[in-house]
């Protein structure tokens, strides 16, 4: 028997979100009790955050009481961001958290595969070439085997490639295939060390009028193979319709601008049966499936007990249900069915916890800590019921379970607090999204630990557990240690506790442009993760480049304090691109990580650790001395890139757009989706067009089709479509080779379109006035040419430019040709 440790770390590979302690009300507890009596599961499968049908998830979870899961194959890394500049992996972290928050509202559980959202794909063949098809199928089968759904629902149709995003169709194709393989022990047999084979009962496709092209066509379609579910339930106990709950869930997808207004009244969802055993009663997805406690050996008595709890539940005194709930808990511990034993044990413990008004939290007064450091932990525990409880121990899992070190009676509404110190081991892992710990590929993240695959959230290891007896029965509860503080405006605030390096460093810019032989100053910000740090900082560059000084001594007194280390970097003589790395040495240990904080009010604060590096480019580029006014749209980092190119850039707010203010600039440039999200631009168009008419240049970057703040985004007719070129290396043809934009001040060639990232461009115009001159043409394989990537029109004495080219992706990635082409666009008219 292991010795009891009074206070230590809980090293479990479980994901428990950093949040306020659970405080369910009587209605919520009753709903949980009803759900406890339903032993049926549904897994919904699609490709991205926002693909899920929250109406159906909310209905099956809250009305039917099913265990409901959503498997999103990707984390949405390849999309756009309406709330900030984060893209790629950082955007994936945001959208991951948004999905987690959505599931908290609609009652589902969240899962992912290792697939990387590499951007828009026009067909599943391309998708499955970039993804590792076998790995994604393996992840899907792993999720099905561990979740054990009776029913699987595909969001998309596996039979219609090319009609929607390639990721969408690929998710359905793989699900259709996985249905027949999950029960085969020869398929991915390595998984069976941790789970078991499973066979879902039936597979559906969640169809709708959208897949038929119109509501009229859908109404006329043969629906003999479809189930119709009436999902417009009104939940009287919570005062919301099912659709209102679903809208709240969908509105968590704020980075995608998917705020949703709830509806009320009857509404239908349609599910087309694909394979398995078809239900005789088409309105019941679980027809023929035993979803009672009878489905598990020894479950009949448990079901009878819980039926009485349901029948006799006292909304004024939920704790009255605890004695019967404890008896049911004891019986659940004797079940042979490990799957339902584990699920229902956790469910019923949460219900007992809530019925007792039990309050348990473990907090610290620091946001982050370093390996080898010591932090203070405060544990607060209070029983707010008359049910007898005794605290038997506080400490680590599973060590403390074998030892009874305390016998403290937890009397009704008498708080128990305990202050401890916790020593974090020196080899403790840093906090980081686990799927970003290793370098992946364009199409896949790399996760070595099989048991981690599919977990939605960051794996946090600092936990506190309590061991108590409730009505004479031993139970354990655990919580993440969280940072808690009081905000003068928000009040009580909880944030995750992060384990961070001793020191981190970051560059002031992601990309440094050297367009001549002169040295350039590169500033590195060094931040202390603990008090009293002394060391040195140096930059690592490629051969042919040089840095002065070779290293800089740093000394930082206080944790969280930052200092600047300023270097002078000389470029190579020839054109080249290199990675510049920052390395900090403290006590003979090197640190090379950049700590990125993501903090938005609708999700919990997130931290990402990435290599501390920037790109330096010795670029053969010529620029003029234009002054640029930049009007931000949905959020991008192009102004930083323009500054690196040597331009004077000023970000203007819409209310600052006046004739007098614009007189100081040569160019006005609008950020991505500005005409979708900046309402005030609708009232500034005359001023902007007059700016062009008087001899200046206006550059408008891509906007999505529809939902414009004004239809007059250009001085001439222009229609935005959904045309795009997703193959970043697609051949680019010059339609106007003699136009100045391809020749001055830089000669643009096909070489300038090599090495582009993710896509060439998106939402190209497909109709335009004859005043516009199309400059470029390209297309994905098998498609017709798309000529709307770059359109230029003379208007008065100036030039109006519309471009769907993805400069917002290319410039932060340091794509040389994108810089050269943009310099020419800015210089039009010179």
PDB file of C-alpha atoms in Angstrom, residues 503-668:
ATOM      1  CA  UNK A 503      11.943  32.265 -19.639  1.00  0.00           C
ATOM      2  CA  UNK A 504      10.278  32.841 -22.995  1.00  0.00           C
ATOM      3  CA  UNK A 505      11.155  35.152 -25.845  1.00  0.00           C
ATOM      4  CA  UNK A 506       9.415  36.598 -28.861  1.00  0.00           C
ATOM      5  CA  UNK A 507      10.179  38.744 -31.881  1.00  0.00           C
ATOM      6  CA  UNK A 508       8.544  42.100 -32.462  1.00  0.00           C
ATOM      7  CA  UNK A 509       7.604  40.999 -35.998  1.00  0.00           C
ATOM      8  CA  UNK A 510       6.906  37.680 -37.691  1.00  0.00           C
ATOM      9  CA  UNK A 511       8.717  38.682 -40.884  1.00  0.00           C
ATOM     10  CA  UNK A 512      11.639  41.044 -41.474  1.00  0.00           C
ATOM     11  CA  UNK A 513      12.137  42.341 -44.994  1.00  0.00           C
ATOM     12  CA  UNK A 514      15.639  43.340 -46.152  1.00  0.00           C
ATOM     13  CA  UNK A 515      15.266  45.065 -49.517  1.00  0.00           C
ATOM     14  CA  UNK A 516      18.839  46.399 -49.551  1.00  0.00           C
ATOM     15  CA  UNK A 517      22.231  45.668 -47.995  1.00  0.00           C
ATOM     16  CA  UNK A 518      21.658  47.786 -44.910  1.00  0.00           C
ATOM     17  CA  UNK A 519      21.473  46.312 -41.424  1.00  0.00           C
ATOM     18  CA  UNK A 520      18.124  46.111 -39.721  1.00  0.00           C
ATOM     19  CA  UNK A 521      17.285  46.238 -36.036  1.00  0.00           C
ATOM     20  CA  UNK A 522      15.586  43.147 -34.673  1.00  0.00           C
ATOM     21  CA  UNK A 523      14.089  43.384 -31.216  1.00  0.00           C
ATOM     22  CA  UNK A 524      13.535  40.356 -28.991  1.00  0.00           C
ATOM     23  CA  UNK A 525      11.239  40.547 -25.998  1.00  0.00           C
ATOM     24  CA  UNK A 526      12.378  38.352 -23.097  1.00  0.00           C
ATOM     25  CA  UNK A 527       9.846  37.492 -20.392  1.00  0.00           C
ATOM     26  CA  UNK A 528      10.581  35.898 -17.017  1.00  0.00           C
ATOM     27  CA  UNK A 529       8.530  32.930 -15.839  1.00  0.00           C
ATOM     28  CA  UNK A 530       9.905  33.293 -12.298  1.00  0.00           C
ATOM     29  CA  UNK A 531      11.831  35.750 -10.127  1.00  0.00           C
ATOM     30  CA  UNK A 532      15.569  36.478 -10.339  1.00  0.00           C
ATOM     31  CA  UNK A 533      16.640  35.376 -13.810  1.00  0.00           C
ATOM     32  CA  UNK A 534      20.124  36.000 -15.161  1.00  0.00           C
ATOM     33  CA  UNK A 535      21.323  34.745 -18.508  1.00  0.00           C
ATOM     34  CA  UNK A 536      22.035  35.681 -22.098  1.00  0.00           C
ATOM     35  CA  UNK A 537      20.134  35.981 -25.357  1.00  0.00           C
ATOM     36  CA  UNK A 538      21.464  35.277 -28.816  1.00  0.00           C
ATOM     37  CA  UNK A 539      20.068  35.023 -32.332  1.00  0.00           C
ATOM     38  CA  UNK A 540      20.692  32.030 -34.533  1.00  0.00           C
ATOM     39  CA  UNK A 541      20.889  32.850 -38.253  1.00  0.00           C
ATOM     40  CA  UNK A 542      21.958  31.025 -41.405  1.00  0.00           C
ATOM     41  CA  UNK A 543      25.348  31.229 -43.051  1.00  0.00           C
ATOM     42  CA  UNK A 544      25.790  34.447 -44.989  1.00  0.00           C
ATOM     43  CA  UNK A 545      23.875  36.472 -42.437  1.00  0.00           C
ATOM     44  CA  UNK A 546      25.432  38.112 -39.401  1.00  0.00           C
ATOM     45  CA  UNK A 547      24.286  39.396 -35.992  1.00  0.00           C
ATOM     46  CA  UNK A 548      25.715  42.030 -33.657  1.00  0.00           C
ATOM     47  CA  UNK A 549      26.279  41.650 -30.787  1.00  0.00           C
ATOM     48  CA  UNK A 550      26.827  37.900 -30.606  1.00  0.00           C
ATOM     49  CA  UNK A 551      24.851  37.762 -27.355  1.00  0.00           C
ATOM     50  CA  UNK A 552      23.219  40.091 -24.858  1.00  0.00           C
ATOM     51  CA  UNK A 553      23.271  39.631 -21.098  1.00  0.00           C
ATOM     52  CA  UNK A 554      19.871  39.856 -19.429  1.00  0.00           C
ATOM     53  CA  UNK A 555      18.842  40.135 -15.802  1.00  0.00           C
ATOM     54  CA  UNK A 556      15.183  40.175 -14.724  1.00  0.00           C
ATOM     55  CA  UNK A 557      14.124  40.634 -11.118  1.00  0.00           C
ATOM     56  CA  UNK A 558      10.425  39.802 -11.118  1.00  0.00           C
ATOM     57  CA  UNK A 559       8.276  37.104 -12.623  1.00  0.00           C
ATOM     58  CA  UNK A 560       6.232  38.420 -15.533  1.00  0.00           C
ATOM     59  CA  UNK A 561       8.639  41.292 -16.146  1.00  0.00           C
ATOM     60  CA  UNK A 562       9.834  41.845 -19.720  1.00  0.00           C
ATOM     61  CA  UNK A 563      12.989  43.367 -21.153  1.00  0.00           C
ATOM     62  CA  UNK A 564      14.068  44.070 -24.712  1.00  0.00           C
ATOM     63  CA  UNK A 565      17.209  42.718 -26.345  1.00  0.00           C
ATOM     64  CA  UNK A 566      18.101  44.678 -29.478  1.00  0.00           C
ATOM     65  CA  UNK A 567      20.255  43.152 -32.228  1.00  0.00           C
ATOM     66  CA  UNK A 568      21.543  44.418 -35.536  1.00  0.00           C
ATOM     67  CA  UNK A 569      21.216  41.893 -38.362  1.00  0.00           C
ATOM     68  CA  UNK A 570      23.015  42.075 -41.690  1.00  0.00           C
ATOM     69  CA  UNK A 571      21.463  40.248 -44.645  1.00  0.00           C
ATOM     70  CA  UNK A 572      23.138  37.998 -47.155  1.00  0.00           C
ATOM     71  CA  UNK A 573      24.255  39.435 -50.485  1.00  0.00           C
ATOM     72  CA  UNK A 574      21.983  37.154 -52.472  1.00  0.00           C
ATOM     73  CA  UNK A 575      18.231  36.818 -52.207  1.00  0.00           C
ATOM     74  CA  UNK A 576      17.366  34.291 -49.513  1.00  0.00           C
ATOM     75  CA  UNK A 577      14.854  33.403 -46.820  1.00  0.00           C
ATOM     76  CA  UNK A 578      15.933  32.187 -43.399  1.00  0.00           C
ATOM     77  CA  UNK A 579      14.487  31.456 -39.980  1.00  0.00           C
ATOM     78  CA  UNK A 580      15.915  33.598 -37.206  1.00  0.00           C
ATOM     79  CA  UNK A 581      15.748  31.862 -33.830  1.00  0.00           C
ATOM     80  CA  UNK A 582      15.938  33.382 -30.379  1.00  0.00           C
ATOM     81  CA  UNK A 583      17.738  31.315 -27.743  1.00  0.00           C
ATOM     82  CA  UNK A 584      17.932  32.294 -24.082  1.00  0.00           C
ATOM     83  CA  UNK A 585      20.367  30.535 -21.750  1.00  0.00           C
ATOM     84  CA  UNK A 586      19.727  30.538 -17.994  1.00  0.00           C
ATOM     85  CA  UNK A 587      21.788  28.405 -15.591  1.00  0.00           C
ATOM     86  CA  UNK A 588      23.225  26.437 -18.507  1.00  0.00           C
ATOM     87  CA  UNK A 589      19.737  25.526 -19.693  1.00  0.00           C
ATOM     88  CA  UNK A 590      18.522  26.816 -23.043  1.00  0.00           C
ATOM     89  CA  UNK A 591      15.003  28.107 -23.711  1.00  0.00           C
ATOM     90  CA  UNK A 592      13.674  28.683 -27.210  1.00  0.00           C
ATOM     91  CA  UNK A 593       9.904  29.040 -26.796  1.00  0.00           C
ATOM     92  CA  UNK A 594       7.553  31.898 -27.554  1.00  0.00           C
ATOM     93  CA  UNK A 595       4.548  32.130 -25.231  1.00  0.00           C
ATOM     94  CA  UNK A 596       1.403  33.199 -27.068  1.00  0.00           C
ATOM     95  CA  UNK A 597      -1.621  34.165 -24.994  1.00  0.00           C
ATOM     96  CA  UNK A 598      -5.118  34.072 -26.491  1.00  0.00           C
ATOM     97  CA  UNK A 599      -7.692  35.848 -24.402  1.00  0.00           C
ATOM     98  CA  UNK A 600     -11.271  36.447 -25.506  1.00  0.00           C
ATOM     99  CA  UNK A 601     -14.243  36.840 -23.146  1.00  0.00           C
ATOM    100  CA  UNK A 602     -16.322  33.998 -24.634  1.00  0.00           C
ATOM    101  CA  UNK A 603     -13.659  31.319 -24.056  1.00  0.00           C
ATOM    102  CA  UNK A 604     -11.128  30.501 -21.347  1.00  0.00           C
ATOM    103  CA  UNK A 605      -7.712  32.072 -21.669  1.00  0.00           C
ATOM    104  CA  UNK A 606      -5.386  29.871 -23.718  1.00  0.00           C
ATOM    105  CA  UNK A 607      -1.619  29.608 -23.958  1.00  0.00           C
ATOM    106  CA  UNK A 608       0.416  28.247 -26.861  1.00  0.00           C
ATOM    107  CA  UNK A 609       4.155  27.547 -26.810  1.00  0.00           C
ATOM    108  CA  UNK A 610       5.842  27.681 -30.197  1.00  0.00           C
ATOM    109  CA  UNK A 611       9.485  27.956 -31.243  1.00  0.00           C
ATOM    110  CA  UNK A 612      10.655  31.533 -30.866  1.00  0.00           C
ATOM    111  CA  UNK A 613      11.518  32.371 -34.421  1.00  0.00           C
ATOM    112  CA  UNK A 614      10.843  34.852 -37.192  1.00  0.00           C
ATOM    113  CA  UNK A 615      11.462  34.848 -40.910  1.00  0.00           C
ATOM    114  CA  UNK A 616      14.090  37.135 -42.426  1.00  0.00           C
ATOM    115  CA  UNK A 617      13.951  37.717 -46.178  1.00  0.00           C
ATOM    116  CA  UNK A 618      16.640  39.246 -48.350  1.00  0.00           C
ATOM    117  CA  UNK A 619      14.282  40.344 -51.067  1.00  0.00           C
ATOM    118  CA  UNK A 620      14.854  41.911 -54.438  1.00  0.00           C
ATOM    119  CA  UNK A 621      12.031  44.368 -54.076  1.00  0.00           C
ATOM    120  CA  UNK A 622      11.593  48.005 -54.911  1.00  0.00           C
ATOM    121  CA  UNK A 623       9.104  50.187 -53.077  1.00  0.00           C
ATOM    122  CA  UNK A 624       8.157  53.822 -53.269  1.00  0.00           C
ATOM    123  CA  UNK A 625       7.408  56.161 -50.398  1.00  0.00           C
ATOM    124  CA  UNK A 626       3.631  55.934 -50.327  1.00  0.00           C
ATOM    125  CA  UNK A 627       1.734  56.815 -47.184  1.00  0.00           C
ATOM    126  CA  UNK A 628      -0.994  54.237 -46.552  1.00  0.00           C
ATOM    127  CA  UNK A 629      -4.228  54.544 -44.594  1.00  0.00           C
ATOM    128  CA  UNK A 630      -5.386  51.085 -43.547  1.00  0.00           C
ATOM    129  CA  UNK A 631      -9.018  50.395 -42.569  1.00  0.00           C
ATOM    130  CA  UNK A 632      -9.239  47.188 -40.553  1.00  0.00           C
ATOM    131  CA  UNK A 633     -11.883  44.617 -41.411  1.00  0.00           C
ATOM    132  CA  UNK A 634     -12.311  41.226 -39.791  1.00  0.00           C
ATOM    133  CA  UNK A 635      -8.731  41.257 -38.512  1.00  0.00           C
ATOM    134  CA  UNK A 636      -5.366  40.681 -40.168  1.00  0.00           C
ATOM    135  CA  UNK A 637      -1.698  41.565 -39.741  1.00  0.00           C
ATOM    136  CA  UNK A 638      -1.070  43.207 -43.097  1.00  0.00           C
ATOM    137  CA  UNK A 639      -0.302  46.648 -41.580  1.00  0.00           C
ATOM    138  CA  UNK A 640       2.723  45.107 -39.838  1.00  0.00           C
ATOM    139  CA  UNK A 641       3.922  43.662 -43.133  1.00  0.00           C
ATOM    140  CA  UNK A 642       3.473  46.999 -44.891  1.00  0.00           C
ATOM    141  CA  UNK A 643       5.587  48.675 -42.222  1.00  0.00           C
ATOM    142  CA  UNK A 644       8.287  46.051 -42.748  1.00  0.00           C
ATOM    143  CA  UNK A 645       8.273  46.914 -46.435  1.00  0.00           C
ATOM    144  CA  UNK A 646       9.147  50.488 -45.496  1.00  0.00           C
ATOM    145  CA  UNK A 647       5.786  52.182 -45.899  1.00  0.00           C
ATOM    146  CA  UNK A 648       4.333  54.686 -43.501  1.00  0.00           C
ATOM    147  CA  UNK A 649       1.109  53.030 -42.368  1.00  0.00           C
ATOM    148  CA  UNK A 650      -1.646  54.404 -40.190  1.00  0.00           C
ATOM    149  CA  UNK A 651      -4.741  52.485 -39.139  1.00  0.00           C
ATOM    150  CA  UNK A 652      -7.840  54.636 -39.517  1.00  0.00           C
ATOM    151  CA  UNK A 653     -11.089  54.046 -37.696  1.00  0.00           C
ATOM    152  CA  UNK A 654     -14.185  54.453 -39.864  1.00  0.00           C
ATOM    153  CA  UNK A 655     -15.175  57.645 -38.067  1.00  0.00           C
ATOM    154  CA  UNK A 656     -11.771  59.103 -38.952  1.00  0.00           C
ATOM    155  CA  UNK A 657     -12.403  58.787 -42.691  1.00  0.00           C
ATOM    156  CA  UNK A 658     -12.807  62.383 -43.803  1.00  0.00           C
ATOM    157  CA  UNK A 659     -11.664  64.264 -46.889  1.00  0.00           C
ATOM    158  CA  UNK A 660      -9.264  66.293 -44.813  1.00  0.00           C
ATOM    159  CA  UNK A 661      -7.816  63.256 -43.067  1.00  0.00           C
ATOM    160  CA  UNK A 662      -7.285  61.303 -46.288  1.00  0.00           C
ATOM    161  CA  UNK A 663      -5.459  64.215 -47.880  1.00  0.00           C
ATOM    162  CA  UNK A 664      -2.330  63.079 -46.003  1.00  0.00           C
ATOM    163  CA  UNK A 665      -2.263  59.660 -47.725  1.00  0.00           C
ATOM    164  CA  UNK A 666      -1.469  58.256 -51.163  1.00  0.00           C
ATOM    165  CA  UNK A 667      -3.249  54.927 -50.721  1.00  0.00           C
ATOM    166  CA  UNK A 668      -6.292  53.690 -48.833  1.00  0.00           C
TER     167      UNK A 668
END
